[in-house]
PDB file of C-alpha atoms in Angstrom:
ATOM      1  CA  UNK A  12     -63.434 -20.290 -27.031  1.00 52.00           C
ATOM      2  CA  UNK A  13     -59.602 -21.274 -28.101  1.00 53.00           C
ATOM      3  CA  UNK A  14     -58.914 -17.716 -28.718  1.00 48.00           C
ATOM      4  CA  UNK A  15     -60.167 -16.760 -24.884  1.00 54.00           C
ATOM      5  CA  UNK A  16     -58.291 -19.885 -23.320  1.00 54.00           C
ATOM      6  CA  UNK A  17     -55.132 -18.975 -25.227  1.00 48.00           C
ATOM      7  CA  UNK A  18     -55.610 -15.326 -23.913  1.00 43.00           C
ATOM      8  CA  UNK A  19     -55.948 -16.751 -20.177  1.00 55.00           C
ATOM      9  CA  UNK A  20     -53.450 -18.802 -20.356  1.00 53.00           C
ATOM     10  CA  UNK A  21     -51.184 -15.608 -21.614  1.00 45.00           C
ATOM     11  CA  UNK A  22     -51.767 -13.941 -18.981  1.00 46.00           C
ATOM     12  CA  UNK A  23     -51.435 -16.366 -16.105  1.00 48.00           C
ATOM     13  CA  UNK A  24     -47.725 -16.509 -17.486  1.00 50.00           C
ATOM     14  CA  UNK A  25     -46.789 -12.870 -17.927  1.00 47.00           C
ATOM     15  CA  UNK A  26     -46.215 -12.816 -13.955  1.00 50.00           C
ATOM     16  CA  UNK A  27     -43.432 -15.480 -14.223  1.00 50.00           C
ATOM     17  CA  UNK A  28     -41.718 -14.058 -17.511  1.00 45.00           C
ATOM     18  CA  UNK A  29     -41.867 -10.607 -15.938  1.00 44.00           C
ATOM     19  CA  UNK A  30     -40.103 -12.091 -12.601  1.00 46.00           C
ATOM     20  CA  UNK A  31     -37.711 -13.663 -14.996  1.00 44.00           C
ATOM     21  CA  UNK A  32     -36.420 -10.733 -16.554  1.00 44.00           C
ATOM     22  CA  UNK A  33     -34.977  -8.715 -13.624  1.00 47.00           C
ATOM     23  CA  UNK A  34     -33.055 -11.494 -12.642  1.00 49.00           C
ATOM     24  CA  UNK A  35     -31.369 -11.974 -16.276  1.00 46.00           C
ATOM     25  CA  UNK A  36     -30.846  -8.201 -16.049  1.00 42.00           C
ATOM     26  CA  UNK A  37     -29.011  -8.608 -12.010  1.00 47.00           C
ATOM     27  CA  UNK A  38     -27.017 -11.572 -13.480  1.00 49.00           C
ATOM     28  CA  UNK A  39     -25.815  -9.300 -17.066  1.00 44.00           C
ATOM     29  CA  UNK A  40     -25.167  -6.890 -14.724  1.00 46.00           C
ATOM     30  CA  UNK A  41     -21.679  -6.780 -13.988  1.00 47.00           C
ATOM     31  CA  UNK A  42     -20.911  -6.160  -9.947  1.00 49.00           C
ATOM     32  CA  UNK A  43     -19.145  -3.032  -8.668  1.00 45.00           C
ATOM     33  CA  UNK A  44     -16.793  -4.119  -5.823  1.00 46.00           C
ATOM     34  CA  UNK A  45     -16.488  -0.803  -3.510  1.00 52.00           C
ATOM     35  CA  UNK A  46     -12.471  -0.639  -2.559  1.00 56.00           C
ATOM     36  CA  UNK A  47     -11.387   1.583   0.139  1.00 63.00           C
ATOM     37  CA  UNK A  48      -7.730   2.998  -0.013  1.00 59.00           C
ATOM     38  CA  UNK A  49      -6.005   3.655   3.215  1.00 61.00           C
ATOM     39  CA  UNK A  50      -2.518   5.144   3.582  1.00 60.00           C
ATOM     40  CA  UNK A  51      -0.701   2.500   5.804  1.00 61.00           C
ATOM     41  CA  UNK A  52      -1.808   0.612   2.423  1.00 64.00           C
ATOM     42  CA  UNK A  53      -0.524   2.630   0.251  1.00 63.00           C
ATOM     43  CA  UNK A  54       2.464   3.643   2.091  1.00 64.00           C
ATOM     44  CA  UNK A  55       3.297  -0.395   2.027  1.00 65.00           C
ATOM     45  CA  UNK A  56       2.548  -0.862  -1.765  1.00 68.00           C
ATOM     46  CA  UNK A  57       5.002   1.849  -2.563  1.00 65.00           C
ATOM     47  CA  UNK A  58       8.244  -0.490  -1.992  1.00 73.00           C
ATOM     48  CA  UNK A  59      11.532   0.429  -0.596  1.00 80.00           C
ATOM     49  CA  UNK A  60      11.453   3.960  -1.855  1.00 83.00           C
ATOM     50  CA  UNK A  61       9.429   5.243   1.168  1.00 85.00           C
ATOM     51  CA  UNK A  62      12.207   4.265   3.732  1.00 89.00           C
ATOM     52  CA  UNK A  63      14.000   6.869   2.446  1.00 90.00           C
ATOM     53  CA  UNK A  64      11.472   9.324   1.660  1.00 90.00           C
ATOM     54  CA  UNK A  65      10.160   8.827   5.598  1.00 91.00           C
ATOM     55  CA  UNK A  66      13.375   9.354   6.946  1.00 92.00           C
ATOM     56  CA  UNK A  67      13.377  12.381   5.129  1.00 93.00           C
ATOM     57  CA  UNK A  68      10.123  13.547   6.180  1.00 93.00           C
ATOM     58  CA  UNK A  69      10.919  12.892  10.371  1.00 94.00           C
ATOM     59  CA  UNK A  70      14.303  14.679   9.224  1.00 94.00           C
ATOM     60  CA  UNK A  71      12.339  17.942   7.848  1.00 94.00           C
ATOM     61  CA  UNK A  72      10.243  18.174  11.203  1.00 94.00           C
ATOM     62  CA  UNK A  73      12.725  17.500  13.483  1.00 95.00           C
ATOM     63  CA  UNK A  74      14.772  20.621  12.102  1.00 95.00           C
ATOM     64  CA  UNK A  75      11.790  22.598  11.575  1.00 94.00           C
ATOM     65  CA  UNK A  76      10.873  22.468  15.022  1.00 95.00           C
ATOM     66  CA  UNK A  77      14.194  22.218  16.586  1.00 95.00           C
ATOM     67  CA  UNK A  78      15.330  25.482  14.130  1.00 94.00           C
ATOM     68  CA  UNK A  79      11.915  27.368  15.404  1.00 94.00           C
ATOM     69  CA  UNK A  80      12.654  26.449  19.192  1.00 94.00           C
ATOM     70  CA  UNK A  81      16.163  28.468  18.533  1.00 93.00           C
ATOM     71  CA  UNK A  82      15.427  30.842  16.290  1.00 93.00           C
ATOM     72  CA  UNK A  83      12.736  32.106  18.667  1.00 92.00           C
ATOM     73  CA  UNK A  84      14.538  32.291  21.508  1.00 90.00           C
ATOM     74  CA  UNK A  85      17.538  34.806  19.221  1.00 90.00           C
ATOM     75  CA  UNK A  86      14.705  37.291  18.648  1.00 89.00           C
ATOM     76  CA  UNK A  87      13.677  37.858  22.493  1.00 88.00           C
ATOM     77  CA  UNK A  88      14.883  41.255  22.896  1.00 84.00           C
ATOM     78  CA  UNK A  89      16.215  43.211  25.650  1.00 83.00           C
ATOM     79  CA  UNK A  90      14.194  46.826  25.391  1.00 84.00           C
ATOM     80  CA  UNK A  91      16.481  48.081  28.512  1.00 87.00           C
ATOM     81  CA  UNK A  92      19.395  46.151  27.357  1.00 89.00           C
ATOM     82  CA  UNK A  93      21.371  48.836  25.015  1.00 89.00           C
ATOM     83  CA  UNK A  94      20.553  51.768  27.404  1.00 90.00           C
ATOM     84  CA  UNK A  95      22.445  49.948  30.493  1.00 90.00           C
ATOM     85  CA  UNK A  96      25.531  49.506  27.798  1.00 89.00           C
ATOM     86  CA  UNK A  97      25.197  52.682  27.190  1.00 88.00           C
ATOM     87  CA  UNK A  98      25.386  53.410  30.653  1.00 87.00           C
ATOM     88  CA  UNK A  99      28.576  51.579  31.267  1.00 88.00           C
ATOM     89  CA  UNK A 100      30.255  52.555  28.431  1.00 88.00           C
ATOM     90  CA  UNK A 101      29.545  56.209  29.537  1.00 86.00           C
ATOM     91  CA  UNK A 102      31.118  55.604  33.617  1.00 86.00           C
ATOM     92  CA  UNK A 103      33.765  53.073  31.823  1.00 84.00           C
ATOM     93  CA  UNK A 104      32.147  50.247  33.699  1.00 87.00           C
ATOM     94  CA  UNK A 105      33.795  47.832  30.639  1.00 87.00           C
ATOM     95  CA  UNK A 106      33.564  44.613  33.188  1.00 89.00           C
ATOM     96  CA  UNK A 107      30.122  45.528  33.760  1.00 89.00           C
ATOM     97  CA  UNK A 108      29.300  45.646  30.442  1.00 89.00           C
ATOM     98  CA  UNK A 109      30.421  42.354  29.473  1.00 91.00           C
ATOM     99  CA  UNK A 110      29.012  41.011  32.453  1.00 91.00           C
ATOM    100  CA  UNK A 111      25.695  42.230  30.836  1.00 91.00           C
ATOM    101  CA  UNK A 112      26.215  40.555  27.973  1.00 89.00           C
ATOM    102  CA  UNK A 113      27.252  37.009  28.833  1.00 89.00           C
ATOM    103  CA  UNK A 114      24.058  37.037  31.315  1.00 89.00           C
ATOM    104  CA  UNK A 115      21.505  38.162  28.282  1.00 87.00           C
ATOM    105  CA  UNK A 116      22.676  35.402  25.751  1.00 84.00           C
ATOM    106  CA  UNK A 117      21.878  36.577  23.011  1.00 89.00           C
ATOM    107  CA  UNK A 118      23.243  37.076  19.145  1.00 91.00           C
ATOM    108  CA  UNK A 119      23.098  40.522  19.853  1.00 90.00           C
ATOM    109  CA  UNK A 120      24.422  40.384  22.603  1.00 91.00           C
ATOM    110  CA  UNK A 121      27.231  38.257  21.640  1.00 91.00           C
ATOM    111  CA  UNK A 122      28.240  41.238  18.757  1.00 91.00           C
ATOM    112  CA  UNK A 123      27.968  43.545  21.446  1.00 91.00           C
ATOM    113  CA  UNK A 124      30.089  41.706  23.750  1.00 91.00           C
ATOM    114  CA  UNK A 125      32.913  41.766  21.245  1.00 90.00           C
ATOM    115  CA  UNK A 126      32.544  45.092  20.601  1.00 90.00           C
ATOM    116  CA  UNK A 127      32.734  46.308  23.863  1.00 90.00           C
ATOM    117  CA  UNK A 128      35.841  43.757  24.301  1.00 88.00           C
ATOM    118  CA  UNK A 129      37.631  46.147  21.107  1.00 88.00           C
ATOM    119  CA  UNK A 130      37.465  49.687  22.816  1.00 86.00           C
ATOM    120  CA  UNK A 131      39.855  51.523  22.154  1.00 83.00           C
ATOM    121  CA  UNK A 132      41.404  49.904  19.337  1.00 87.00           C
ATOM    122  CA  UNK A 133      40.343  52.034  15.766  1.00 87.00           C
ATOM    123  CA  UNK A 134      36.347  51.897  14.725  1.00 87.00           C
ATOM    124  CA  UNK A 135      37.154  50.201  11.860  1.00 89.00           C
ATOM    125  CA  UNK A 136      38.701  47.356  13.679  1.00 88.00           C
ATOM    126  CA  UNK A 137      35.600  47.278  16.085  1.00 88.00           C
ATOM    127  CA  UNK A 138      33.308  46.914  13.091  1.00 90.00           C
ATOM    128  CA  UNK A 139      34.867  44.339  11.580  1.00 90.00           C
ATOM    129  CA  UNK A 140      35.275  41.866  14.833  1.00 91.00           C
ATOM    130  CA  UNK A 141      31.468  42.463  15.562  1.00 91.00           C
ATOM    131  CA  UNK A 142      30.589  41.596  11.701  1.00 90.00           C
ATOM    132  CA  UNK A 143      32.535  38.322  11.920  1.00 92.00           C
ATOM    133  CA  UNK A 144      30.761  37.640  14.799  1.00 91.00           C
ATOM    134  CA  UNK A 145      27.760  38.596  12.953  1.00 91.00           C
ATOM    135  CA  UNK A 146      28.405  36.147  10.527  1.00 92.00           C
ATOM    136  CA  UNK A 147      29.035  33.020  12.959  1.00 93.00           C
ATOM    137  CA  UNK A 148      25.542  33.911  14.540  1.00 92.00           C
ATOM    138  CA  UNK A 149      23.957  33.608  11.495  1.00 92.00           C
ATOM    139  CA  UNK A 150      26.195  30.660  10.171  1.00 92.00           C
ATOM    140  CA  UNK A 151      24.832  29.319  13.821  1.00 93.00           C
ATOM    141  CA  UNK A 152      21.190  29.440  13.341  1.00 93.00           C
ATOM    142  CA  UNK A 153      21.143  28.281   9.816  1.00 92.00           C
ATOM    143  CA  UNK A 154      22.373  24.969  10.403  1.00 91.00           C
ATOM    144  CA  UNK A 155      20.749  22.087   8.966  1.00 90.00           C
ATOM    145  CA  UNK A 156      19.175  24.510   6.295  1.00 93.00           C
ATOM    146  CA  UNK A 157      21.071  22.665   3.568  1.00 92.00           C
ATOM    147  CA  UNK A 158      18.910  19.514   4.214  1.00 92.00           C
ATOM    148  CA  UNK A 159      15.845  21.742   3.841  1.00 93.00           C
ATOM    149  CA  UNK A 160      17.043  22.905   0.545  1.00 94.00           C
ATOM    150  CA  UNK A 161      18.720  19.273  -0.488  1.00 93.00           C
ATOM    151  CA  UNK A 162      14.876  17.624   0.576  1.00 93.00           C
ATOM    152  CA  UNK A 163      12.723  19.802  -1.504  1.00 94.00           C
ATOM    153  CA  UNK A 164      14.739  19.233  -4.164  1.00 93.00           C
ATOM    154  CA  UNK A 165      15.752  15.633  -4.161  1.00 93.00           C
ATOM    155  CA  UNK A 166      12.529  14.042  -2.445  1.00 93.00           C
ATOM    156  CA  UNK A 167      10.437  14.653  -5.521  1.00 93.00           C
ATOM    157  CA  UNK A 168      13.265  12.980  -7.916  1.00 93.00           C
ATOM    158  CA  UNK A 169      13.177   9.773  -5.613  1.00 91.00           C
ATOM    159  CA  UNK A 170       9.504   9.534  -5.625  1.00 89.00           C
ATOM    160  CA  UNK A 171       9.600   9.658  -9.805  1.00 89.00           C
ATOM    161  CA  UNK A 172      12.451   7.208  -9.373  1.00 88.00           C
ATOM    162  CA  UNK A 173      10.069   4.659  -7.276  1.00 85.00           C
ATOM    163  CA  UNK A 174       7.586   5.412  -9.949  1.00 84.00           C
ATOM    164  CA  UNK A 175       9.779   4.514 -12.824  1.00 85.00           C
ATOM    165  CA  UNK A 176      11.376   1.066 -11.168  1.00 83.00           C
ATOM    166  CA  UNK A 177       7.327   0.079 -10.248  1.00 80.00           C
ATOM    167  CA  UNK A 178       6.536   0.803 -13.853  1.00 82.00           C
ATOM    168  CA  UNK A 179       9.154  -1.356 -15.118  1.00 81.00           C
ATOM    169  CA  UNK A 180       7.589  -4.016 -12.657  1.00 77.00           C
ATOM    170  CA  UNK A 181       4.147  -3.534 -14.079  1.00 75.00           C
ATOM    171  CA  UNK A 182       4.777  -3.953 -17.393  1.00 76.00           C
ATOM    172  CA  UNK A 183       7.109  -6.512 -16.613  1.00 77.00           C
ATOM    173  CA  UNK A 184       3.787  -8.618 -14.911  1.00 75.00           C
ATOM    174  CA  UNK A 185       1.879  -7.956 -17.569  1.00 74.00           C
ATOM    175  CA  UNK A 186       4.636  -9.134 -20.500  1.00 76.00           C
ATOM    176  CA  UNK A 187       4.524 -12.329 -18.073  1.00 76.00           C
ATOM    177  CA  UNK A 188       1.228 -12.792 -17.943  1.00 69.00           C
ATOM    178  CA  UNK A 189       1.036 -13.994 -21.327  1.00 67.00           C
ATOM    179  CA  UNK A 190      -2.336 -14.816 -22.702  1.00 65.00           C
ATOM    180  CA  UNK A 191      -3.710 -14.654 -19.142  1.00 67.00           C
ATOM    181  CA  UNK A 192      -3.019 -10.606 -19.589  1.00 63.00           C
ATOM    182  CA  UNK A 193      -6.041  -8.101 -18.281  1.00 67.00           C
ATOM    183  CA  UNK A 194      -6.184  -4.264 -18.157  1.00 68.00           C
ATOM    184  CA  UNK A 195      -6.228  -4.851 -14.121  1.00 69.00           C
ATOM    185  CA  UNK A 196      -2.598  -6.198 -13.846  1.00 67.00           C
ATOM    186  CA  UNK A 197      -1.214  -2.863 -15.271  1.00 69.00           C
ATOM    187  CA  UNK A 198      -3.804  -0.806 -13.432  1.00 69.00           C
ATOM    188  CA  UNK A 199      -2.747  -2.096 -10.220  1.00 68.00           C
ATOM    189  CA  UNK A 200       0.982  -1.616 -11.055  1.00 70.00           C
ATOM    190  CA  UNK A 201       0.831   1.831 -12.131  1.00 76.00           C
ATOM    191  CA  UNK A 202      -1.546   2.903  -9.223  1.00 71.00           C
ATOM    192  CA  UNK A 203       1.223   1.330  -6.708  1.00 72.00           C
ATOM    193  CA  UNK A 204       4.170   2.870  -8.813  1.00 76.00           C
ATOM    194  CA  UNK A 205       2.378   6.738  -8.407  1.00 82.00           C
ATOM    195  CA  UNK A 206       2.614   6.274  -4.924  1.00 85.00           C
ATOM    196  CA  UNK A 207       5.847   7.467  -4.578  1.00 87.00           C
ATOM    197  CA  UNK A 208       5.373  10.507  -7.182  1.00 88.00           C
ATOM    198  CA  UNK A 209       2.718  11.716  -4.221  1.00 89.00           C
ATOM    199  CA  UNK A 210       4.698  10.745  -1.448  1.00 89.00           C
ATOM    200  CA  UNK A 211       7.951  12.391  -2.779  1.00 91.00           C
ATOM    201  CA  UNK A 212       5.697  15.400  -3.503  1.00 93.00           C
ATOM    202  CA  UNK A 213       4.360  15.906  -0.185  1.00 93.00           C
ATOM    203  CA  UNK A 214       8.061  15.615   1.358  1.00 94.00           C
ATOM    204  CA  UNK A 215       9.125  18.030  -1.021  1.00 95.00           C
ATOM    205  CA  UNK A 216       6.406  20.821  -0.565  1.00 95.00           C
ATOM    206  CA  UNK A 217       6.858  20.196   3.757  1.00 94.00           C
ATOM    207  CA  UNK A 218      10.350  21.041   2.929  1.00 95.00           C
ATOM    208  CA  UNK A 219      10.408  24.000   0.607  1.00 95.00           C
ATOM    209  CA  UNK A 220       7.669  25.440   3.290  1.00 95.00           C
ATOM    210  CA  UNK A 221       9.865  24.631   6.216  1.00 95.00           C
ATOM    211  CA  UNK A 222      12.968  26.231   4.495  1.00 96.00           C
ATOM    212  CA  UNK A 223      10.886  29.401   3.312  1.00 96.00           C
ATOM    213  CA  UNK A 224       9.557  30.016   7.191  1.00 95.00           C
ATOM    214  CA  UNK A 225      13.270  29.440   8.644  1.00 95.00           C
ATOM    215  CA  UNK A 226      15.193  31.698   6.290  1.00 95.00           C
ATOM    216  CA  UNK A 227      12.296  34.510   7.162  1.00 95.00           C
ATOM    217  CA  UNK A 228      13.420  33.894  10.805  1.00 94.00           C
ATOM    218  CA  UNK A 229      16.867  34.299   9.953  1.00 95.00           C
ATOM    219  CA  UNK A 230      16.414  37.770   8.380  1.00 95.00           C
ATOM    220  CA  UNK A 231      14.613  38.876  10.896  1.00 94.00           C
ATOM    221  CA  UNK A 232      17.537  37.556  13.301  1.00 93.00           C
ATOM    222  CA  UNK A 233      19.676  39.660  10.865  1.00 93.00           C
ATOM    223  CA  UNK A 234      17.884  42.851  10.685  1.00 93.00           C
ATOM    224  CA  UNK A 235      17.962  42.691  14.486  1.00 91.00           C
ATOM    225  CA  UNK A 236      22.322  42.385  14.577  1.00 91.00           C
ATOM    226  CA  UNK A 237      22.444  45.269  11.777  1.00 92.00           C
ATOM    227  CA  UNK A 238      20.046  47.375  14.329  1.00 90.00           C
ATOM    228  CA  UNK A 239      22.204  46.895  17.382  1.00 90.00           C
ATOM    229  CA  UNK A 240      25.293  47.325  15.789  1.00 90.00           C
ATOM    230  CA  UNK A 241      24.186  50.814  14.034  1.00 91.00           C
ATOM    231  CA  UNK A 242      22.937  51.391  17.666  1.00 89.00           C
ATOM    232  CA  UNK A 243      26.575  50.507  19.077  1.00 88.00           C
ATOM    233  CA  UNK A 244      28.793  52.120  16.771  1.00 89.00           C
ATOM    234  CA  UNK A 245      26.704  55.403  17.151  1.00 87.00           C
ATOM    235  CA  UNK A 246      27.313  55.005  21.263  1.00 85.00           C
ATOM    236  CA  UNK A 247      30.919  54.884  20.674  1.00 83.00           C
ATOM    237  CA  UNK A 248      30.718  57.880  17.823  1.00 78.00           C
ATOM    238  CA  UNK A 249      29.031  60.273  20.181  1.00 70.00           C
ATOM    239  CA  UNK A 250      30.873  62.961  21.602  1.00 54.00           C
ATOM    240  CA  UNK A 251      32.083  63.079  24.831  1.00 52.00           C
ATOM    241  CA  UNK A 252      29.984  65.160  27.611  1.00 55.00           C
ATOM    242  CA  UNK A 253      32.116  67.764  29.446  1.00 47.00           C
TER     243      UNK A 253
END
């Protein structure tokens, strides 16, 4: 009879004890606390570094789109435009011709303008005033191409440089903190400080790929002048019809 009543009494309790333990688990437990990272955030926990590194940014688009803008308009070509020089040329309609030229406004037709402007003088000389023209054209449509090349460079050198100075400020809490010290206070510092390293990076890459894509323009640009100048000095080269 004891042995049955202690047996009982057992089992009335397991349902308690076994309630018991899940909640001494949930309280050992340590909680997760689910942190979303946004970019305004991080763009504010970098520091004073991303001023800079923004006005670099709205720098690299506004010459990539400005330099597209121009350096589409250079390539629209003519097709009919070096057979009516050639036509003038032929009936020494020189007026006409340059006429034809300041109305297209074009580089080509710039170098072609000049040329026509040097007939008569030696072919030599003709070649060489439509080169130099050549070479303002060019010197034209590659401007602001040095801040291209300056940003990819230097954008990724003042993100490391935010990234070194929030570091230093890290480390510096933690020293501080003393005997209060945790692994978070240098966790949160050094995930701040990277935020420049990424931000520099992705100013750098938008600017190396903006550079690459303009100076491919340019050559094409380029390749077009050499063309129409081969074109023009072989109209001036050609015999004369009896």
């Amino acid at each position: 009879m004891i042995l049955d009543s202690i047996l009982s009494t057992i089992l009335l309790q397991a349902p308690d004890a076994a309630a018991v333990v899940p909640d001494t688990l949930s309280q050992a437990t340590p909680q997760v606390i689910e942190q979303e990272l946004s970019v305004w955030d991080l763009c504010l926990k970098g520091g004073f570094i991303m001023i800079p590194l923004l006005a670099l940014s709205l720098v690299c688009i506004y010459i990539l789109v400005e330099r597209s803008l121009v350096l589409k308009a250079a390539l629209k070509e003519d097709r009919t435009f070096m057979k009516r020089i050639k036509d003038y040329i032929t009936e020494g309609e020189f007026e006409s011709a340059m006429k034809l030229c300041k109305n297209t406004n074009t580089p080509y037709a710039r170098l072609i303008q000049k040329g026509v402007s040097r007939i008569g003088r030696p072919m030599n000389d003709v070649l060489v005033a439509i080169e130099n023209v050549g070479n303002l054209e060019v010197a034209r449509l590659e401007k602001g191409f040095s801040w291209l090349a300056t940003t990819a460079a230097g954008a990724p050198m003042i993100g490391f440089l935010g990234t070194v100075i929030g570091m230093v400020e890290a480390f510096f809490a933690l020293a501080s903190a003393g005997g209060s010290a945790n692994v978070s206070i240098l966790a949160n510092g050094i995930y701040e400080a990277l935020v420049t390293t990424v931000a520099g990076l992705i100013v750098g890459i938008i600017a190396m790929f903006a550079y690459n894509y303009l100076v491919s323009r340019v050559n094409r640009v380029m390749n077009q002048l050499e063309a129409k100048t081969m074109e023009f000095m072989d109209l001036l080269n050609e015999p004369v019809k009896k």
